[in-house]
mmCIF file of C-alpha atoms in Angstrom:
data_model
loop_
_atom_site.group_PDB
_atom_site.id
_atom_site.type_symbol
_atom_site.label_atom_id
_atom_site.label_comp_id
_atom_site.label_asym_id
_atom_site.label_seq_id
_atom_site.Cartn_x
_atom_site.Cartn_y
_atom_site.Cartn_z
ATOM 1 C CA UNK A 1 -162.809 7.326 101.917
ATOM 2 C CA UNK A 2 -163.915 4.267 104.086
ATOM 3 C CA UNK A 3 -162.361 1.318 101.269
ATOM 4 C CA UNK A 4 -159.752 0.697 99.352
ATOM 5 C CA UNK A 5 -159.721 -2.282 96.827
ATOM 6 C CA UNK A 6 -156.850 -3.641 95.403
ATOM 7 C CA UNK A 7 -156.588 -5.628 92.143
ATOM 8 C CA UNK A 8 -154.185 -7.392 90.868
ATOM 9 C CA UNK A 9 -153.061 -10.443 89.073
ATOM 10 C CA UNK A 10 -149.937 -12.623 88.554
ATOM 11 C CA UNK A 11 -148.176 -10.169 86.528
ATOM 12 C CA UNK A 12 -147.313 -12.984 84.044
ATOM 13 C CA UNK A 13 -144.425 -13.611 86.696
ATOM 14 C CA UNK A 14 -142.392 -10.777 86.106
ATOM 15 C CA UNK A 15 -139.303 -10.411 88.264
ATOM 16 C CA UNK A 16 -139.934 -9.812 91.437
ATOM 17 C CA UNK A 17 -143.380 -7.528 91.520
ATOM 18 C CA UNK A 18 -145.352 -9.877 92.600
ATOM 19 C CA UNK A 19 -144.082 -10.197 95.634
ATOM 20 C CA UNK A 20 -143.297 -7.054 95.686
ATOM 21 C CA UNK A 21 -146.992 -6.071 95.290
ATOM 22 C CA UNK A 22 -148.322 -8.802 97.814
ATOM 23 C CA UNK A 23 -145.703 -6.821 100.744
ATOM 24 C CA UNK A 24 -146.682 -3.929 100.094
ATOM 25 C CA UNK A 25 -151.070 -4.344 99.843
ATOM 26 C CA UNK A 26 -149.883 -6.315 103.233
ATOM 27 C CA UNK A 27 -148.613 -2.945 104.594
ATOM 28 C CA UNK A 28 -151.271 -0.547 103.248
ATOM 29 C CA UNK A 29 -153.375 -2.886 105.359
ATOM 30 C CA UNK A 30 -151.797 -2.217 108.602
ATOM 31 C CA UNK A 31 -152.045 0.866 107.810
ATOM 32 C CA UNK A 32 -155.122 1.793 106.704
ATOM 33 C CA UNK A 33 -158.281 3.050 109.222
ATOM 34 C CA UNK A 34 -160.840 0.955 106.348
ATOM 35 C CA UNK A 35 -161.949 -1.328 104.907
ATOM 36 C CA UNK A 36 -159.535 -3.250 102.523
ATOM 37 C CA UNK A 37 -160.244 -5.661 99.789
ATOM 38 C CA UNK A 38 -157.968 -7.862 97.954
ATOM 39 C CA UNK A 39 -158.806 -9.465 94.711
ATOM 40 C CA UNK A 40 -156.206 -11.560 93.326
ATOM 41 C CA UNK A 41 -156.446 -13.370 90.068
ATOM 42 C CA UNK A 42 -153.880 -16.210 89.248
ATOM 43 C CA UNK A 43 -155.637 -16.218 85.682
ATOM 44 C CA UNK A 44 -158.298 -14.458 84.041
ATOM 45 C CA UNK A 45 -161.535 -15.627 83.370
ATOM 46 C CA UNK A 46 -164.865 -14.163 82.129
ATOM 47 C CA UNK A 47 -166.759 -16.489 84.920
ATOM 48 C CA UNK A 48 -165.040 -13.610 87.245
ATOM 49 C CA UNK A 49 -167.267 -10.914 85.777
ATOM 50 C CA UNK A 50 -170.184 -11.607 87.879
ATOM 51 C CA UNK A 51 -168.404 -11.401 90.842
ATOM 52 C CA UNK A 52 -166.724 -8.089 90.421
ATOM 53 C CA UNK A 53 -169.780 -6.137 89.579
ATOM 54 C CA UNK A 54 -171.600 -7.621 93.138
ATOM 55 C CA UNK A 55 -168.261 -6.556 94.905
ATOM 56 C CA UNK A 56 -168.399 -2.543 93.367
ATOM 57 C CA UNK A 57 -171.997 -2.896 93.778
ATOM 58 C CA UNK A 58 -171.721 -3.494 97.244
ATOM 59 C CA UNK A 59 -168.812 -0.600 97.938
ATOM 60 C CA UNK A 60 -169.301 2.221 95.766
ATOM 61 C CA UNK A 61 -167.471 4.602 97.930
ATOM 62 C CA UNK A 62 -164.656 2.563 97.408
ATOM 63 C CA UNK A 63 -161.397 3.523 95.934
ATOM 64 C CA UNK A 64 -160.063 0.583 93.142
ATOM 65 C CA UNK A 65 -156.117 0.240 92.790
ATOM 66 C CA UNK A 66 -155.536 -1.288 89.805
ATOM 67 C CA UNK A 67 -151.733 -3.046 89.506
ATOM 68 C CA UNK A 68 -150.878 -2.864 85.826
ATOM 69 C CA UNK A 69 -152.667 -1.491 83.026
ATOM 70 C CA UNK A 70 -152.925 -3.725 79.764
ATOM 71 C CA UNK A 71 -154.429 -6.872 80.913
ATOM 72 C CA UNK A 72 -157.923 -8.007 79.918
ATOM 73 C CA UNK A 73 -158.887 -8.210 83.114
ATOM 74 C CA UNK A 74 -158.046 -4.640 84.540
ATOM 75 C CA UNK A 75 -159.693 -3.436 80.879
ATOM 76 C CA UNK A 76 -163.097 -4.646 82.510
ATOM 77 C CA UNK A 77 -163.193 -3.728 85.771
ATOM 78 C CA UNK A 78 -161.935 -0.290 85.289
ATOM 79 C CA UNK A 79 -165.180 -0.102 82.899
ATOM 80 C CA UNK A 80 -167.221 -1.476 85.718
ATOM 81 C CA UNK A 81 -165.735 1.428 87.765
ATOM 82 C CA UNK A 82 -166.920 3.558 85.069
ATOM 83 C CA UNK A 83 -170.835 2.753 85.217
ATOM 84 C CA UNK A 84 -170.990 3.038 88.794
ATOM 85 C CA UNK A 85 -169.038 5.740 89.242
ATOM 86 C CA UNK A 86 -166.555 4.514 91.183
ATOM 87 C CA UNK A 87 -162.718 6.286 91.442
ATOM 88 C CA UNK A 88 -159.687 3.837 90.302
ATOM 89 C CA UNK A 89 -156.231 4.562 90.106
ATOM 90 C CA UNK A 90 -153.295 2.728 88.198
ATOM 91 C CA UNK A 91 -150.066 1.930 88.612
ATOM 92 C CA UNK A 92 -149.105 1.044 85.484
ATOM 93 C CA UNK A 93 -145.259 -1.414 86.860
ATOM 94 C CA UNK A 94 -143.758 0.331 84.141
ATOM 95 C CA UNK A 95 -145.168 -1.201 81.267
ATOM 96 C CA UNK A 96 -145.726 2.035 79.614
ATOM 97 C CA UNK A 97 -142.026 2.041 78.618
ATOM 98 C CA UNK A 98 -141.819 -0.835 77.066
ATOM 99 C CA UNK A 99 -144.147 0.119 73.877
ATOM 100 C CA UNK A 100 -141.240 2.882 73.080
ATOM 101 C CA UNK A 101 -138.759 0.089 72.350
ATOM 102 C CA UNK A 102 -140.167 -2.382 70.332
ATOM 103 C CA UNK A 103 -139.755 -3.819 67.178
ATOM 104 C CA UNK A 104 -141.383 -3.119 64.214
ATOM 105 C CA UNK A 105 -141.602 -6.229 62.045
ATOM 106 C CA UNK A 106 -141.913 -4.359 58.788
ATOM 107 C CA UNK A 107 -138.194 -2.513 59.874
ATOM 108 C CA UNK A 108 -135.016 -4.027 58.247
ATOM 109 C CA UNK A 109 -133.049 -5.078 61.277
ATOM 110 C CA UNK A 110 -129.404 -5.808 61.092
ATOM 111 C CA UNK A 111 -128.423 -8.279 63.441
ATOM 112 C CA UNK A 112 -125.580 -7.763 65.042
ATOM 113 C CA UNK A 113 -122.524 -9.879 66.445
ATOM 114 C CA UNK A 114 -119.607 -9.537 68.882
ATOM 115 C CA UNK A 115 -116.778 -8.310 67.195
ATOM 116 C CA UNK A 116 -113.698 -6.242 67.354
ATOM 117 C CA UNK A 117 -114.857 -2.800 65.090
ATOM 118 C CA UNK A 118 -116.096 -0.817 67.331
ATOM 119 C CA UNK A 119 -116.888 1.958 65.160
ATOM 120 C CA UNK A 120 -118.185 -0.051 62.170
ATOM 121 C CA UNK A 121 -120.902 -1.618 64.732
ATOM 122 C CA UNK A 122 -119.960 -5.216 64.814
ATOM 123 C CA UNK A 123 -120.803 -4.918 68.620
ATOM 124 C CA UNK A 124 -122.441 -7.225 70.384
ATOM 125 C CA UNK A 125 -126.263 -6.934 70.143
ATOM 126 C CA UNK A 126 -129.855 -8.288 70.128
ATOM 127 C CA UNK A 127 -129.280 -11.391 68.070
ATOM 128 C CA UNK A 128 -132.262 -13.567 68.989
ATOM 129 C CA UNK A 129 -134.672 -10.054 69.150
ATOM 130 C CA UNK A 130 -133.613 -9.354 65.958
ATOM 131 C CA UNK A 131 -135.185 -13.056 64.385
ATOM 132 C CA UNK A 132 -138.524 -12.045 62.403
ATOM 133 C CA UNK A 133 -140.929 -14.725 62.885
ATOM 134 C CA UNK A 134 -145.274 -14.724 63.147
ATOM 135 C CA UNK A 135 -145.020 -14.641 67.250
ATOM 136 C CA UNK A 136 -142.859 -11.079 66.893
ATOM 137 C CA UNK A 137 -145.433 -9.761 64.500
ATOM 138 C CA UNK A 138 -148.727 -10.265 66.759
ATOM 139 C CA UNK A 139 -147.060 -9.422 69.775
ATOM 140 C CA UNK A 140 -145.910 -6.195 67.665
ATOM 141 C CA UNK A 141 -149.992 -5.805 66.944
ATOM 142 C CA UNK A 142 -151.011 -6.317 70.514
ATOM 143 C CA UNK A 143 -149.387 -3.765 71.604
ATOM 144 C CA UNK A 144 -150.135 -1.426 69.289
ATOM 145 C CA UNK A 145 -153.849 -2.497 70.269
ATOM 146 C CA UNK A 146 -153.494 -1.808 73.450
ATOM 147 C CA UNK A 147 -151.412 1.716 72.817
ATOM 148 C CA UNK A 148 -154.426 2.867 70.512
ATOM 149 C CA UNK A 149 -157.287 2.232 72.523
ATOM 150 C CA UNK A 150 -158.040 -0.666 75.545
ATOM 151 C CA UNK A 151 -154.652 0.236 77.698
ATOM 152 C CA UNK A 152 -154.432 3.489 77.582
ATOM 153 C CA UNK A 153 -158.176 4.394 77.506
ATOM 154 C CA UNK A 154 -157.914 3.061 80.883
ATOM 155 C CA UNK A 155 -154.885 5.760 82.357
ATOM 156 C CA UNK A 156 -156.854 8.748 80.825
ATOM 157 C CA UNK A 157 -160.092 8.082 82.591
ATOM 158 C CA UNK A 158 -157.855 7.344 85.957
ATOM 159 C CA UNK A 159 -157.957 9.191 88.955
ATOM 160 C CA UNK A 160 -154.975 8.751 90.165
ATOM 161 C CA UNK A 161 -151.838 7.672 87.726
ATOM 162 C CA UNK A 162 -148.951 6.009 90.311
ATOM 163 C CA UNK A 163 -145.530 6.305 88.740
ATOM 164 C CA UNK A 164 -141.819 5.701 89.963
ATOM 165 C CA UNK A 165 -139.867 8.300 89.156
ATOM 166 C CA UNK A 166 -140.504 11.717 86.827
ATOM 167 C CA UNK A 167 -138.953 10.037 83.575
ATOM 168 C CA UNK A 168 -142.211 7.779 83.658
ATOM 169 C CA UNK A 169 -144.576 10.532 84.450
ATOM 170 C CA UNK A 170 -142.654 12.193 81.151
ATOM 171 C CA UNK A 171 -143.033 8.797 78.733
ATOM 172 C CA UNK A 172 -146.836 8.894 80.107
ATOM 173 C CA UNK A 173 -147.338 12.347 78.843
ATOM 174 C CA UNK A 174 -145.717 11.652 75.525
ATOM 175 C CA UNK A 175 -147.864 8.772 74.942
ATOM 176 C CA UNK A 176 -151.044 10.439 75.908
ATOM 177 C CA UNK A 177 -151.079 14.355 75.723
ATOM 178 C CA UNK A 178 -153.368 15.774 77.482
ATOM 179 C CA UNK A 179 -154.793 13.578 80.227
ATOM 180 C CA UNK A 180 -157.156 14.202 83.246
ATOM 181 C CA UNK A 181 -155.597 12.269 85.851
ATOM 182 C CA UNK A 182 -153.147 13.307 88.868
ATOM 183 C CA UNK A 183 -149.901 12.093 89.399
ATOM 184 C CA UNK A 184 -148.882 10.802 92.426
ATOM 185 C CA UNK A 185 -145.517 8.786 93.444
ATOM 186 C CA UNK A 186 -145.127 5.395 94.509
ATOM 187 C CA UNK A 187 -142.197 3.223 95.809
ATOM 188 C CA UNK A 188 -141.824 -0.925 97.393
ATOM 189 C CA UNK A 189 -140.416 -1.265 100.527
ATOM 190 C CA UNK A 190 -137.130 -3.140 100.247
ATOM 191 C CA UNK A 191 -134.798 -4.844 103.572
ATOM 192 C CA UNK A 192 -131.467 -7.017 103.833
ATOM 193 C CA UNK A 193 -131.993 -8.173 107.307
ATOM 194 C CA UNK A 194 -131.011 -11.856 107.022
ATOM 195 C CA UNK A 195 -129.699 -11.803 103.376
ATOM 196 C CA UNK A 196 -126.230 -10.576 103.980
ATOM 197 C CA UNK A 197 -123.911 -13.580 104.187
ATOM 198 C CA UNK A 198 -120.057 -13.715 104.362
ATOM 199 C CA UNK A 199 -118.215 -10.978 102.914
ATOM 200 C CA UNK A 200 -113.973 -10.541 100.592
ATOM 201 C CA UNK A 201 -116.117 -12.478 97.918
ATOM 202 C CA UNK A 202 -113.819 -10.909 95.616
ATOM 203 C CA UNK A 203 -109.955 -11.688 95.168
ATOM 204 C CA UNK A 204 -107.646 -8.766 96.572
ATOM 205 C CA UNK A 205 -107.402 -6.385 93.534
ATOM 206 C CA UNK A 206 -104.575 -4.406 94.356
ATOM 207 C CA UNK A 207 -107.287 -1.126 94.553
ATOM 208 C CA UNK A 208 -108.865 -1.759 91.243
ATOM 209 C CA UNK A 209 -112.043 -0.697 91.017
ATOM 210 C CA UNK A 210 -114.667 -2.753 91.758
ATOM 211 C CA UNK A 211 -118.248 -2.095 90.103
ATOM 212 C CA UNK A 212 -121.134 -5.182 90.329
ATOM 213 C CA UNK A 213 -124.094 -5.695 87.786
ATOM 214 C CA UNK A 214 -126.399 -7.820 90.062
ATOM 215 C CA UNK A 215 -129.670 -9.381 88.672
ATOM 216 C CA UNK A 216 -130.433 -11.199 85.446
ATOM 217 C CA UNK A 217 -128.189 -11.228 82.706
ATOM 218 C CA UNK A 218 -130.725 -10.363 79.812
ATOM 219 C CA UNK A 219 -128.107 -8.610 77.355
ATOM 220 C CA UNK A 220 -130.706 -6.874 75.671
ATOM 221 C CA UNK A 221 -133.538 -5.744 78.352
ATOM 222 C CA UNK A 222 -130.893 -5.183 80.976
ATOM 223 C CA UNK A 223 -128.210 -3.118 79.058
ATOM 224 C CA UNK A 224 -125.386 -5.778 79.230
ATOM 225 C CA UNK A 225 -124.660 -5.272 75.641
ATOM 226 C CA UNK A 226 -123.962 -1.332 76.174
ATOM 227 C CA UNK A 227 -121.599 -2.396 79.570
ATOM 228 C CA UNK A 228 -119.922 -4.353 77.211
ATOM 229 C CA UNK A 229 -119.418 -1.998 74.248
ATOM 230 C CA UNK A 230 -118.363 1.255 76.707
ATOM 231 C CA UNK A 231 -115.803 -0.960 78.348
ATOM 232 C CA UNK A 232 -114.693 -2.151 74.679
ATOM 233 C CA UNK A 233 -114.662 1.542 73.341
ATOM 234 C CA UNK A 234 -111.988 2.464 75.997
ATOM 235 C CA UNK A 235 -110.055 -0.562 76.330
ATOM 236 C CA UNK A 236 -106.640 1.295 75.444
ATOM 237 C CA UNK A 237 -107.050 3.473 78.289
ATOM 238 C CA UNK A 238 -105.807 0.682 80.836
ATOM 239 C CA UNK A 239 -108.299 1.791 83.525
ATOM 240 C CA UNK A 240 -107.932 -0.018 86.899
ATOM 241 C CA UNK A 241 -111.574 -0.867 87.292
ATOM 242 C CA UNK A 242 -113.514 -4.130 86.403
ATOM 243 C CA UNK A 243 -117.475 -4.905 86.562
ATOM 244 C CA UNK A 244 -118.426 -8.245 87.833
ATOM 245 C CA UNK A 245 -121.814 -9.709 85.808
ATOM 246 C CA UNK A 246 -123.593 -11.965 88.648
ATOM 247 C CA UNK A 247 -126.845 -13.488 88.028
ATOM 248 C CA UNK A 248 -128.489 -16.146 86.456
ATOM 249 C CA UNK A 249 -128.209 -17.082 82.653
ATOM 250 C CA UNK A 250 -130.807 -15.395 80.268
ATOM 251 C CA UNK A 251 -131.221 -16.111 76.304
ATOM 252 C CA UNK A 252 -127.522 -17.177 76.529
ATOM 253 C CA UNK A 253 -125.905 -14.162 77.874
ATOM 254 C CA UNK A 254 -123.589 -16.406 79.216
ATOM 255 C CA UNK A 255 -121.869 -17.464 75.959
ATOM 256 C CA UNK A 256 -122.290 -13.993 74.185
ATOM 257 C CA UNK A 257 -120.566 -12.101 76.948
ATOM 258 C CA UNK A 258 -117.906 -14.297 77.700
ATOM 259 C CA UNK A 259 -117.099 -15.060 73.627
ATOM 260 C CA UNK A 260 -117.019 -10.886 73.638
ATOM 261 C CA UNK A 261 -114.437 -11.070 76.307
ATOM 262 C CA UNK A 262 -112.501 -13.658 74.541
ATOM 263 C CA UNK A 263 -112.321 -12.181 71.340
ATOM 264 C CA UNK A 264 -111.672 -8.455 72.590
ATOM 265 C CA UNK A 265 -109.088 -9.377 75.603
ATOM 266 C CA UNK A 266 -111.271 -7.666 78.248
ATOM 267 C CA UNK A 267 -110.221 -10.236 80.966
ATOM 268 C CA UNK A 268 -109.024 -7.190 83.147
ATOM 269 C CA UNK A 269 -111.884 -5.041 82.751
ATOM 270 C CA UNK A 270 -115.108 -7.437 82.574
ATOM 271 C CA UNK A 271 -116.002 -10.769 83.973
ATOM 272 C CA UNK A 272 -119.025 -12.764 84.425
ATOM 273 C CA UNK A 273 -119.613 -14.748 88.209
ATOM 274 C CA UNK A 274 -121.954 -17.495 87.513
ATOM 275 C CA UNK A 275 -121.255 -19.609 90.871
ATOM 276 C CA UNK A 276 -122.858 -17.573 93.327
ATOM 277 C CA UNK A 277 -125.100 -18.359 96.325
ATOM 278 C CA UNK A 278 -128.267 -16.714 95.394
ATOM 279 C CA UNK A 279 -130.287 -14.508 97.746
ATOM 280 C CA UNK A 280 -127.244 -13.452 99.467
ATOM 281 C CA UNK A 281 -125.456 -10.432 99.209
ATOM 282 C CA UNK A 282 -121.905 -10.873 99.678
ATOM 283 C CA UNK A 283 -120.535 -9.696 96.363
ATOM 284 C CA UNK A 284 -123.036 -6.654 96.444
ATOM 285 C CA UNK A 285 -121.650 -5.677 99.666
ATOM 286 C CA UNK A 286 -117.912 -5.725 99.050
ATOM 287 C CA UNK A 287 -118.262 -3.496 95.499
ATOM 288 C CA UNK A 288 -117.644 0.461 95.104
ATOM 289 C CA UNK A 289 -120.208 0.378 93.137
ATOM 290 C CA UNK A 290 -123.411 -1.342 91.568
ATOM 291 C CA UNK A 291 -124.561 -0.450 88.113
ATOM 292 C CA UNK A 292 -128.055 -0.762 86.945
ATOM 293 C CA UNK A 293 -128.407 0.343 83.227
ATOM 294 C CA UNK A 294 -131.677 -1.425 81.784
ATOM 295 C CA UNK A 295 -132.962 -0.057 78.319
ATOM 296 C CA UNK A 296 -136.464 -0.284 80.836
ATOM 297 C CA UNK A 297 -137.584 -2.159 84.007
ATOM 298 C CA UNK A 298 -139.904 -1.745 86.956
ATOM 299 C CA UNK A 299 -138.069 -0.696 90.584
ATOM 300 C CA UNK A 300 -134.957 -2.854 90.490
ATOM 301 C CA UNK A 301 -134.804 -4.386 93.775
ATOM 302 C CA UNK A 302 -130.939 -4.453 93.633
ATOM 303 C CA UNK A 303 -130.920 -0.887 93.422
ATOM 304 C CA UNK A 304 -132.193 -0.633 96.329
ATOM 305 C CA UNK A 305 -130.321 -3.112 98.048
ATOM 306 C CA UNK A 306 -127.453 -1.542 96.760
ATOM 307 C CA UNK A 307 -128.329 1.673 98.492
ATOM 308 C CA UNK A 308 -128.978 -0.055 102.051
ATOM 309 C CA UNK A 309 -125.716 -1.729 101.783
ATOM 310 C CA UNK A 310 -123.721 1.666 101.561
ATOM 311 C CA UNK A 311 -122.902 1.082 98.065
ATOM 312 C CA UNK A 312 -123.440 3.634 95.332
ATOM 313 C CA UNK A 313 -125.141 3.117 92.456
ATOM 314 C CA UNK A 314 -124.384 4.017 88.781
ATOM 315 C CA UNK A 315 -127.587 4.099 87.038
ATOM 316 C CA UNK A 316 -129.537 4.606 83.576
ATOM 317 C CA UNK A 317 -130.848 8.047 83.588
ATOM 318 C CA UNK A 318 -134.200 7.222 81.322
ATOM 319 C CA UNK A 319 -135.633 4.339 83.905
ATOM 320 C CA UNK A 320 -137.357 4.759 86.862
ATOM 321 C CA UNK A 321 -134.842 5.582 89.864
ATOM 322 C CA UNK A 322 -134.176 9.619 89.328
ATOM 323 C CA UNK A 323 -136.568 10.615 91.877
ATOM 324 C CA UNK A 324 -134.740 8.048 94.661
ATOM 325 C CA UNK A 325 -131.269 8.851 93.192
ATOM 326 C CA UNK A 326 -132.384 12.696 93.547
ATOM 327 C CA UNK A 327 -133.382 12.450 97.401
ATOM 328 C CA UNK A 328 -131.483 10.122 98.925
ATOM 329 C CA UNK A 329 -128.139 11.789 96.886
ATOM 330 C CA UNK A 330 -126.784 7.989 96.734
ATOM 331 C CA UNK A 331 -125.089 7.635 92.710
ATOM 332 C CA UNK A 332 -125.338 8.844 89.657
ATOM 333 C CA UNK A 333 -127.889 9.162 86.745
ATOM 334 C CA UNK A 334 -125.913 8.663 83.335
ATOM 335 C CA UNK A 335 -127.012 7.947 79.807
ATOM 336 C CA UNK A 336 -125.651 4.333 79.261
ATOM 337 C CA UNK A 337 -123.947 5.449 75.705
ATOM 338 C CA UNK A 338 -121.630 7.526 77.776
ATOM 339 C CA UNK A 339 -120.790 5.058 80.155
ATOM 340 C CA UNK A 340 -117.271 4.681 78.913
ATOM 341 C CA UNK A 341 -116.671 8.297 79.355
ATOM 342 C CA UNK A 342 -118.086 8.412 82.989
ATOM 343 C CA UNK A 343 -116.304 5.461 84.391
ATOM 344 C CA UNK A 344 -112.977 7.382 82.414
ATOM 345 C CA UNK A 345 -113.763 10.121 85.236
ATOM 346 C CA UNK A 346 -114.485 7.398 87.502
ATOM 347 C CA UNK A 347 -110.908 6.163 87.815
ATOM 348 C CA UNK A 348 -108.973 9.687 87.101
ATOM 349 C CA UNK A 349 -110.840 11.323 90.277
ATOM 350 C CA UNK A 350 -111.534 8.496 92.454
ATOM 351 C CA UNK A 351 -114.877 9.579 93.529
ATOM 352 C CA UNK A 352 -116.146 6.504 94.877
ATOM 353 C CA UNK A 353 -116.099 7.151 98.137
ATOM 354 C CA UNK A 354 -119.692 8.411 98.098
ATOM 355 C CA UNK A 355 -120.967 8.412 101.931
ATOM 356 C CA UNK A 356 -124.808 7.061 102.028
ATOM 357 C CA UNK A 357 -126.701 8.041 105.146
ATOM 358 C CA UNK A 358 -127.784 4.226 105.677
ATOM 359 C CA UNK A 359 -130.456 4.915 108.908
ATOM 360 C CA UNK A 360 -132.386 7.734 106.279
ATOM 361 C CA UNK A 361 -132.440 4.552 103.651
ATOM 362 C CA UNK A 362 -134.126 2.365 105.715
ATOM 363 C CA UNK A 363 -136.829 4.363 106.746
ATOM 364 C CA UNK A 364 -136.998 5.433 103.530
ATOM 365 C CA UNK A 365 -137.375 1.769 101.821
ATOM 366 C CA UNK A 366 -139.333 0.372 104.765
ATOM 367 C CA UNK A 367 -142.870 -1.137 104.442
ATOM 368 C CA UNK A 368 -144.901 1.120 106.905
ATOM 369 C CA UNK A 369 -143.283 4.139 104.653
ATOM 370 C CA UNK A 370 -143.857 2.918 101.615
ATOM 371 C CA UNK A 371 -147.592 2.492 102.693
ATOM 372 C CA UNK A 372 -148.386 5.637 104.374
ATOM 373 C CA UNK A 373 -147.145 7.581 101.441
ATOM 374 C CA UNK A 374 -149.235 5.863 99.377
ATOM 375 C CA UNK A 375 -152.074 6.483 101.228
ATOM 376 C CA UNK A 376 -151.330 9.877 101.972
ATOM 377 C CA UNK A 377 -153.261 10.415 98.441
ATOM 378 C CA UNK A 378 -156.751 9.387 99.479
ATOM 379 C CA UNK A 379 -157.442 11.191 102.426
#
């Protein structure tokens, strides 16, 4: 194969996978013997049609790496790849995941509200998700749409499906059935050369365990509300551990996490750290642990962070980190309704003292890595 082309667009500005993306097409550059072509669009546009189909005209014996599968715009090129017979693979940025937790409009919801009965479910919970209005019902269609036919009629006629970890390669295969494509794995470089500033962000503890949730505080998409419920659920154990929330504000997270701790008396055990210096990594750095329990999400960057710093990583067994947790041996992979339970073992035993092989990490997450693995699938 003499060409690669890359597509991609602006991802509708999620997290950080733009960037991500734009680092790591940089790297497959440098490291590729071809020809590579970028084709970047900020928005789509039907006056872009024209110029796709004189591009694939032009390099048939190209390979096409679509980034993301259920826009409009990869929907017609990866037909364009179709009539002239041109290989394209996908790498769907976890999307996929996302269509097996969403709301059905025509589904009583209860919404709940932070409360004291654990047991009787007045926990705190999706409040603003669970508001029925027209936008929730045509987003609900869309992606049905998209389930039925466009999206996924693009991954079955793929040559190449790129995935993060085996739980997506699993959801895939739920979704689909029987498909003709190959797997292969993918992962973005990640570095902290230059971030790391200062260190003892946190007050001297007397050895309580110290356990960081680092990114944004969406209660709902990021699993803050199940944090918050496992610590509530075993409260009366007086366990000498506490998990530091730092990141910026999302759909009021603020108020709804720190009105649970109020009302349930978890000052000890749960706190949120809103006045921090953002893109540094001080707090990161000084925990025992980071925790990273999303109900789905792309490659958290702060997982990986987490593992270059030394520090292991507690994480949610159905996203997409078990085949990094698996090799690099660096946490644990737990099912976020048992997180209670696991940080009960967490404190009895004192296993914390996990030893990460830092120098086999960076290689690992570095950018010429990242790219030649990749690429190792086209030649």
């Amino acid at each position: 194969m003499k060409n690669i082309i890359f597509y991609y667009d602006d991802l509708n500005g999620s997290g950080g996978a733009p960037g991500e993306i734009r680092q790591f097409i940089k790297a497959c550059t440098e490291c590729f013997d071809g020809n590579v072509s970028v084709i970047y669009r900020k928005k789509w546009s039907i006056f872009n049609v024209p110029n796709i189909f004189h591009l694939l005209k032009r390099r048939k014996d190209s390979q096409v790496i679509l980034f993301k599968f259920s826009s409009l715009s990869n929907i017609y090129l990866s037909l364009i790849c179709k009539l002239y017979g041109i290989d394209y693979s996908i790498v769907p940025l976890w999307q996929v995941s996302s269509f097996l937790d969403w709301d059905n409009p025509f589904e009583k919801n209860v919404i709940p509200t932070a409360g004291n009965d654990y047991k009787n479910k007045a926990k705190l919970g999706r409040s603003t998700f669970g508001k029925k209005n027209f936008l929730s019902y045509f987003r609900y269609f869309k992606r049905l749409t998209y389930r039925k036919t466009f999206g996924f009629f693009m991954l079955k006629f793929a040559k190449y499906v790129f995935v993060f970890s085996e739980f997506e390669k699993s959801e895939i295969d739920k979704l689909l059935g029987n498909n003709n494509f190959i797997y292969r794995f993918i992962r973005f470089e990640c570095s902290i050369e230059n971030r790391l500033i200062g260190s003892d962000r946190f007050s001297k503890s007397n050895g309580t365990l110290k356990i960081t949730f680092w990114g944004r505080l969406d209660y709902y998409y990021k699993g803050i509300d199940k944090i918050c419920n496992e610590i509530l659920r075993i409260k009366d154990q007086s366990l000498n551990f506490k998990i530091y929330l730092i990141g910026p504000d999302y759909n009021e997270s603020y108020r709804l996490v720190n009105d649970f701790i109020t009302k349930n008396s978890l000052y000890n055990n749960l706190e949120i750290i809103s006045d921090y210096e953002r893109g540094t990594l001080g707090y990161l750095a000084d925990s025992d642990y980071s925790i990273v329990v999303p109900r789905w999400d792309g490659y958290v960057r702060s997982i990986k962070e987490s593992i270059l710093l030394g520090v292991p990583v507690i994480v949610n067994k159905e996203t997409n980190h078990d085949k990094t947790i698996q090799e690099l041996d660096c946490g644990y992979l737990i099912d976020p309704d048992t997180l209670g339970d696991f940080l009960v073992q967490l404190c009895k035993v004192n296993t914390h003292k996990i030893n990460i092989t830092t120098d086999k990490s960076v290689e690992y997450f570095s950018s010429k890595a990242c790219a030649l693995d990749f690429l190792h699938a086209f030649k």
